XYZ file of C-alpha atoms in Angstrom:
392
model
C -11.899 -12.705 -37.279
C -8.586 -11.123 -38.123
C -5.775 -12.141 -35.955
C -3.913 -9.184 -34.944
C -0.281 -8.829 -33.364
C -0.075 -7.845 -29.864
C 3.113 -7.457 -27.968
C 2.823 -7.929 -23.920
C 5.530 -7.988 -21.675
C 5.879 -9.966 -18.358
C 8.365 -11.119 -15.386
C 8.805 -14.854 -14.867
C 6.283 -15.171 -12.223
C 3.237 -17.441 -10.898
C 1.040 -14.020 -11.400
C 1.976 -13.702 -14.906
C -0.399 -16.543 -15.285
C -3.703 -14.698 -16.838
C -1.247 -13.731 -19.907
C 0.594 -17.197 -20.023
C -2.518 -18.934 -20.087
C -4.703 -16.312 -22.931
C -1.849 -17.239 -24.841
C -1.297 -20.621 -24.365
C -5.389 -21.956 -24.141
C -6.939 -19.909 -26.746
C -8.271 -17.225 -24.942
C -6.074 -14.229 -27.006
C -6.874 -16.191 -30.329
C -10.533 -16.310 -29.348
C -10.282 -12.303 -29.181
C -8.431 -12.160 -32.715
C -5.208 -11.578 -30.932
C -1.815 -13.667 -31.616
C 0.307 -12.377 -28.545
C 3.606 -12.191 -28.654
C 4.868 -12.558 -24.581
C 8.163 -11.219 -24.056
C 9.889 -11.766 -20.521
C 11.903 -8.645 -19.086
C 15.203 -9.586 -16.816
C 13.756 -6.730 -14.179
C 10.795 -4.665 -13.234
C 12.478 -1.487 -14.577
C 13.441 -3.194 -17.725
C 9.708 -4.019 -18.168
C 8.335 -0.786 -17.043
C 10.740 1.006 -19.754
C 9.830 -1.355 -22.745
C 6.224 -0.101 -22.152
C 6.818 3.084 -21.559
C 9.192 3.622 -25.040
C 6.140 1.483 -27.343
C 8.451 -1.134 -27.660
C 5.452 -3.442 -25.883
C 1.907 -2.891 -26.077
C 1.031 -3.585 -22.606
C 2.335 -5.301 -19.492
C 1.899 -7.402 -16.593
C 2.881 -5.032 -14.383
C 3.387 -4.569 -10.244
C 0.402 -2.646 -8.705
C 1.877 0.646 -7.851
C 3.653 1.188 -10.722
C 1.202 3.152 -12.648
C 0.191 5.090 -9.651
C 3.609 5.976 -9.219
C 3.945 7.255 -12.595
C 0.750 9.439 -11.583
C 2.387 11.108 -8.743
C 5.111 11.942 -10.443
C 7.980 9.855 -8.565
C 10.374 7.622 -10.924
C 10.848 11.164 -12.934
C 9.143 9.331 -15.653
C 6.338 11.414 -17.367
C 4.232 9.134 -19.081
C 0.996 7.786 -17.584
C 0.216 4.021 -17.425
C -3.335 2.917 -16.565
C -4.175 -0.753 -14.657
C -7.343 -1.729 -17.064
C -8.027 -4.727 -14.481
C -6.117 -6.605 -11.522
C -4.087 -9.785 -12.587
C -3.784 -11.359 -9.428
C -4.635 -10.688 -5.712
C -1.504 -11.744 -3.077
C 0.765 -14.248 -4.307
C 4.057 -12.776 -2.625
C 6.235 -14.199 0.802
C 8.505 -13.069 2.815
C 11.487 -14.833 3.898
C 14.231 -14.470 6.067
C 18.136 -15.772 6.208
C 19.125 -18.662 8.045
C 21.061 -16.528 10.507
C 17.937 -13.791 10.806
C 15.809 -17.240 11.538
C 18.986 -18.387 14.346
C 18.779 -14.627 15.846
C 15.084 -14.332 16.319
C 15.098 -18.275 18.005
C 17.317 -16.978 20.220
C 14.978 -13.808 21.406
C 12.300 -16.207 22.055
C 10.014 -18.748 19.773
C 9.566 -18.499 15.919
C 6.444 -17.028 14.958
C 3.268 -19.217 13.620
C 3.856 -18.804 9.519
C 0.192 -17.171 9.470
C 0.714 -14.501 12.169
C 1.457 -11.621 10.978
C 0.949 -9.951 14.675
C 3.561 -11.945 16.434
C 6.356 -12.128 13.410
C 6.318 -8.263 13.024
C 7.090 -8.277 17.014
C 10.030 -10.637 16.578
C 11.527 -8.599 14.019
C 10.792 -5.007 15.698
C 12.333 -7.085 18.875
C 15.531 -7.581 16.966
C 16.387 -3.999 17.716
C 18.573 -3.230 14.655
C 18.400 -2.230 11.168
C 17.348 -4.644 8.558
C 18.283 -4.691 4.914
C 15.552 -6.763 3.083
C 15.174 -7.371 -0.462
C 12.111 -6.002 -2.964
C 11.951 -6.599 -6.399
C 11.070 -3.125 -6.722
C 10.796 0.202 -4.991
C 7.539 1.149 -6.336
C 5.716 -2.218 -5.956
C 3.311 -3.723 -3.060
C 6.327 -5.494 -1.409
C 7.570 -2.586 0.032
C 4.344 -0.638 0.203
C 3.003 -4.109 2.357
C 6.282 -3.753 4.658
C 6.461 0.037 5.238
C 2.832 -0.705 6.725
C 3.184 -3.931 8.417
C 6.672 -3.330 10.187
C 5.236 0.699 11.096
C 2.521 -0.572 12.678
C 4.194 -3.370 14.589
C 6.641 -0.699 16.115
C 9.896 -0.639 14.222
C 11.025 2.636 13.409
C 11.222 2.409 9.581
C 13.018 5.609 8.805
C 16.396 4.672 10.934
C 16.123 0.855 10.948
C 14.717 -0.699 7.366
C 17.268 -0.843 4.293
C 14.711 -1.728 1.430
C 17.359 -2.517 -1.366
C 16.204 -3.596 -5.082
C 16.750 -7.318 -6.324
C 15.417 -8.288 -9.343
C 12.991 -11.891 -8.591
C 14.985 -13.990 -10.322
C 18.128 -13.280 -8.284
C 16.406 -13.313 -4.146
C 17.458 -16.423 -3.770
C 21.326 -16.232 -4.427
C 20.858 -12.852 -2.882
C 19.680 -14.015 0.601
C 22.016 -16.629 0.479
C 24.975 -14.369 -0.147
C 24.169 -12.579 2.892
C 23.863 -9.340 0.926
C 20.261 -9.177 3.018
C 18.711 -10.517 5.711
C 15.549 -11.019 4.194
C 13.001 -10.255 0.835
C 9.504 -9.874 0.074
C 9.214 -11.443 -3.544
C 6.284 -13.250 -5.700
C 6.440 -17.011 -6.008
C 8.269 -19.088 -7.342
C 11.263 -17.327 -5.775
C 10.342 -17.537 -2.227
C 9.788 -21.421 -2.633
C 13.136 -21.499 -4.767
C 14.844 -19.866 -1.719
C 13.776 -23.062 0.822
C 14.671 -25.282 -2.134
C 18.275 -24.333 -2.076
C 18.405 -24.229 1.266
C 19.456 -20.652 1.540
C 16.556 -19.306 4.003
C 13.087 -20.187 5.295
C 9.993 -18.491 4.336
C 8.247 -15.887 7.326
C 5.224 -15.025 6.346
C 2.870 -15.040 3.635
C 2.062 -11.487 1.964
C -1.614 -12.207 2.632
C -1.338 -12.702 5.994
C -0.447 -8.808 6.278
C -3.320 -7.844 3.699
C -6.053 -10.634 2.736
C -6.781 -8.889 -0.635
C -3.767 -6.796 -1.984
C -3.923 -6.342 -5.382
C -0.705 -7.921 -6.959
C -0.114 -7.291 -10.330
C -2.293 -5.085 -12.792
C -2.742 -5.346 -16.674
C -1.122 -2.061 -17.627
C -0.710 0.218 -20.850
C 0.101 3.566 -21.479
C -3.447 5.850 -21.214
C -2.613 7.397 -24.473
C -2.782 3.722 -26.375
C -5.775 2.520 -24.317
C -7.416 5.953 -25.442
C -6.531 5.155 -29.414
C -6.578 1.721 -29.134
C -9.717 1.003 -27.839
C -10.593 -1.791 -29.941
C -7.734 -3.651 -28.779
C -7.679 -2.717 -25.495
C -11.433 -4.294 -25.502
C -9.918 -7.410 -26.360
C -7.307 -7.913 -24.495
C -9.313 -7.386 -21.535
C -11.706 -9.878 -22.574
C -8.896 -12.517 -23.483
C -7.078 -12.070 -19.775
C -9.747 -11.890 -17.781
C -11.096 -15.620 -19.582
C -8.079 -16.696 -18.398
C -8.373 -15.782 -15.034
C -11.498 -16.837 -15.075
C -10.351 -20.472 -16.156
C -7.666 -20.064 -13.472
C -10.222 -19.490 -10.462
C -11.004 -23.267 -11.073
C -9.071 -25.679 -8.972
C -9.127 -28.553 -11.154
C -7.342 -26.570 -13.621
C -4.164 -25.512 -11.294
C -2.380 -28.691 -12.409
C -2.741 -28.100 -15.692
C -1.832 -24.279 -14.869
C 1.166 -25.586 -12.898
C 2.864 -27.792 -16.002
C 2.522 -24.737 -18.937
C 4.265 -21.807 -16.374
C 7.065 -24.475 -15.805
C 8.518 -24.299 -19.457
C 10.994 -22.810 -20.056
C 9.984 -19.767 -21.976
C 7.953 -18.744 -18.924
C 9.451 -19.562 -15.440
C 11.628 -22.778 -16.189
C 11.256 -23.944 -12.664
C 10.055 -27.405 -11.455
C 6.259 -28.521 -12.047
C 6.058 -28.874 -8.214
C 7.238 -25.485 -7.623
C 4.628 -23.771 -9.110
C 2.295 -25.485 -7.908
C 3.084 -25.049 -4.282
C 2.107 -21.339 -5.195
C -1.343 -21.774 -6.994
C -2.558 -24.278 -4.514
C -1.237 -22.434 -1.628
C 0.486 -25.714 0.116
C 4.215 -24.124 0.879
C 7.170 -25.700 2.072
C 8.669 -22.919 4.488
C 11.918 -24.488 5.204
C 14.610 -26.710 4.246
C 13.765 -29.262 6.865
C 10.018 -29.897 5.019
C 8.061 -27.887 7.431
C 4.745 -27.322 5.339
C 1.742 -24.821 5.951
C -1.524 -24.038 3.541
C -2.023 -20.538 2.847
C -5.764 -19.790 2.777
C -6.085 -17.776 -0.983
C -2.417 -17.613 -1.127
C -3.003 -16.465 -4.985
C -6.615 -15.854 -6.492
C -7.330 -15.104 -9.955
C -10.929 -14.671 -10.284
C -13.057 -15.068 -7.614
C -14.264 -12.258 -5.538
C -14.150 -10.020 -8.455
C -10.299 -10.590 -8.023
C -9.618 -8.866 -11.142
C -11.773 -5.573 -10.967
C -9.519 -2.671 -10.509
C -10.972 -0.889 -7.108
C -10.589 2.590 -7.022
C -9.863 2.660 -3.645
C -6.974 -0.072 -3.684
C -5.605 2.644 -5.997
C -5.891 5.029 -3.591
C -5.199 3.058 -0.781
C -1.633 2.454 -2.313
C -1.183 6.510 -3.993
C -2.213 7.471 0.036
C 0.512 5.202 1.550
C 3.046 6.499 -1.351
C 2.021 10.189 -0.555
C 2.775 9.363 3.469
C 6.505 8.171 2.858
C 7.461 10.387 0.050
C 5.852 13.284 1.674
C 2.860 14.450 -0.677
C -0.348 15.359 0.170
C -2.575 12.569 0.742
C -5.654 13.500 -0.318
C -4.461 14.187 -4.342
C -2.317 11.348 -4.576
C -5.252 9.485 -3.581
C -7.305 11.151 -5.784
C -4.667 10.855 -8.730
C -4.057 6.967 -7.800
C -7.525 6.316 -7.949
C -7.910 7.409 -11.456
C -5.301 4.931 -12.615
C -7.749 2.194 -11.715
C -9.742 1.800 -14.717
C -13.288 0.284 -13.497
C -14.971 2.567 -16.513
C -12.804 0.398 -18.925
C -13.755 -2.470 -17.238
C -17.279 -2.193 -16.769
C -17.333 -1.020 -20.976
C -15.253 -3.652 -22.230
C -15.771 -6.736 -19.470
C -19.939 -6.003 -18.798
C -20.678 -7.860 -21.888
C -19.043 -10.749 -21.059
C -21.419 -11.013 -17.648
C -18.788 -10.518 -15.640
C -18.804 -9.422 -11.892
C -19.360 -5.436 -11.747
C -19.761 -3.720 -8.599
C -22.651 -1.617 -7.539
C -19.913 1.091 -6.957
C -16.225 1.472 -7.833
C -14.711 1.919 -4.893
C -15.128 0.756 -0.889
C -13.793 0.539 2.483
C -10.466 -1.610 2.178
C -9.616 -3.483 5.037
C -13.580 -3.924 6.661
C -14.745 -7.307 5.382
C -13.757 -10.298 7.921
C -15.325 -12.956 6.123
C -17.032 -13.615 2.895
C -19.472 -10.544 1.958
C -22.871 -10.147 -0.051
C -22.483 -6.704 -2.402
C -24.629 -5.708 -4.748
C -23.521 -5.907 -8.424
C -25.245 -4.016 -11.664
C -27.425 -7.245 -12.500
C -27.568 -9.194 -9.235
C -25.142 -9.829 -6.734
C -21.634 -11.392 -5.920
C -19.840 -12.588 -2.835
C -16.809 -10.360 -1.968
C -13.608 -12.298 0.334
C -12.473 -11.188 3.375
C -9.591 -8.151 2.817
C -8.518 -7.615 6.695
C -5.593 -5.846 7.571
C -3.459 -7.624 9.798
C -3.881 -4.588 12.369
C -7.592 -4.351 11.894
C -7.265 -0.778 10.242
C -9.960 0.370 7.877
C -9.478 2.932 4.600
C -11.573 4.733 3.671
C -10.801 6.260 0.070
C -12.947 9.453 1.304
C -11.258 10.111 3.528
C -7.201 9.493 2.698
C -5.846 11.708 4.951
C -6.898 9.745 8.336
């Protein structure tokens, strides 16, 4: 087979593993694909190198592409999400004087509690500026929703400012904000250097949020679909190769050189095995599927996690919820999947889309040729949505 060029752009980030590792193992070279992975300094950096053909395609934060369907970033062009990279992954942390000021309004909050450490914040009484890595991206979507529902007034008292990944960490030590919602390893780096102490896990506030996406423009996946096929089929070996847990070690080493993330061995792995330090003084907890891969059908893109996230855009940036829904969903490309990925025998879905939010604990569904076991995807406030009906 003809090995042919590819050019796929990524942030230095545990999540970017599915393209680190098709590059690195084989998988892209199995697929007659030599790819060329080129890190970006910040989200918008990345989003623009796709957007101008200077990159093929992207690893690429969730709501991106649906924001570039609902017209906000006054961008034009419209990206598609051929299949989910990684499901949860991100933290949130807080400054060592937000962590003195909510001691002194009562206990910390249990590191898996989502409940009780959106109270302590809300308690606080006062504005908070915390850090995302990007405005369009399921940090802030995941904090507009958890601190709404757990009674802070998010129009008059939360100051979302943008900080690229790589810089959280000096960020929240300079006191420029009093806390962050970023992907690992940044979180971790924060505790390392002593600068803050990790809150809460992201999927404590949503059990399956999809993460990152595999995105390309629609007009190359439409005249590139030859390609497209096999770059599909080269990630999603890799995430399949990541699901296994005797391979996170090996995982762990390749993301630490420097080309990728140039952090510590022991770092990354703290993310991919879900076993966190969450402050300087070596308090540790275990994340249950603090990052997944694979399993679950981790990487199908769900039509109604699309819409989930263009509904939630639509409520702060006042659209109407049912056609953002209806235009995030579309971004989701399950008929790409299902064309390019069936063949392989992967995990397809009876149906494309379902009730985010209603499965408490491991699920039978129904698949084309059998059947697969879905993971729980609470909310942390028990809400259900359903992608008929957006508007509730």
């Amino acid at each position: 087979m003809r090995t042919l060029p590819l050019s796929v752009g990524f942030m230095p980030l545990v999540d970017a593993a599915p393209l680190i590792i098709a590059r690195e193992l084989g998988f892209a070279e199995e697929e007659g694909l030599a790819l060329n992975l080129q890190s970006a300094p910040s989200w918008s950096t990345l989003r623009d190198r796709l957007i101008l053909g200077q990159i093929e395609a992207a690893h690429m934060l969730s709501p991106v592409p649906v924001a570039m369907a609902l017209g906000l970033g006054g961008l034009p062009t419209q990206l598609d999400a051929l299949s989910v990279l990684s499901i949860n992954g991100n933290v949130i942390g807080i400054s060592n004087a937000l962590a003195n000021e909510i001691a002194t309004h009562g206990t910390m909050p249990n590191f898996l509690d989502a409940q009780a450490a959106g109270k302590a914040l809300a308690a606080l009484n006062r504005p908070l500026r915390i850090g995302v890595p990007f405005p369009f991206s399921m940090h802030a979507e995941l904090l507009h929703y958890w601190l709404s529902a757990s009674g802070l007034n998010v129009a008059k008292s939360l100051d979302l400012r943008t900080i690229p990944p790589l810089l959280m960490a000096d960020a929240i030590a300079a006191g420029e904000v009093d806390a962050f919602c970023v992907g690992e390893p940044w979180g971790s780096i924060t505790v390392e250097q002593g600068g803050g102490s990790l809150l809460l896990p992201g999927a404590a506030i949503w059990q399956f949020a999809p993460e990152k996406v595999l995105a390309v423009r629609r007009d190359w996946a439409a005249s590139e679909d030859d390609l497209t096929g096999r770059l599909m089929r080269a990630v999603w070996k890799a995430g399949r190769w990541l699901g296994r847990q005797d391979k996170r070690a090996t995982a762990s080493e390749i993301l630490s050189w420097p080309e990728y993330l140039g952090v510590s061995t022991e770092i990354t792995e703290r993310a991919l095995t879900g076993n966190l330090l969450i402050n300087a003084r070596g308090k540790s907890r275990t994340v249950p599927r603090m990052m997944e891969f694979f399993d679950g059908a981790a990487t199908f893109p769900w039509k109604s996690q699309g819409a989930w996230i263009g509904a939630r855009m639509a409520a702060r940036f006042g659209l109407d919820r049912a056609q953002s829904a209806a235009k995030a969903a579309a971004v989701f490309r399950s008929d790409l999947y299902r064309r390019h990925l069936g063949p392989l025998g992967a995990d397809l879905p009876a149906a494309s889309e379902k009730l985010e939010g209603a499965l408490a604990s491991p699920t039978t569904a129904g698949t084309d040729s059998g059947t697969l076991i879905l993971g729980p995807d609470r909310f942390f406030d028990d809400q259900v949505f359903d992608p008929r009906r957006p508007e509730c």
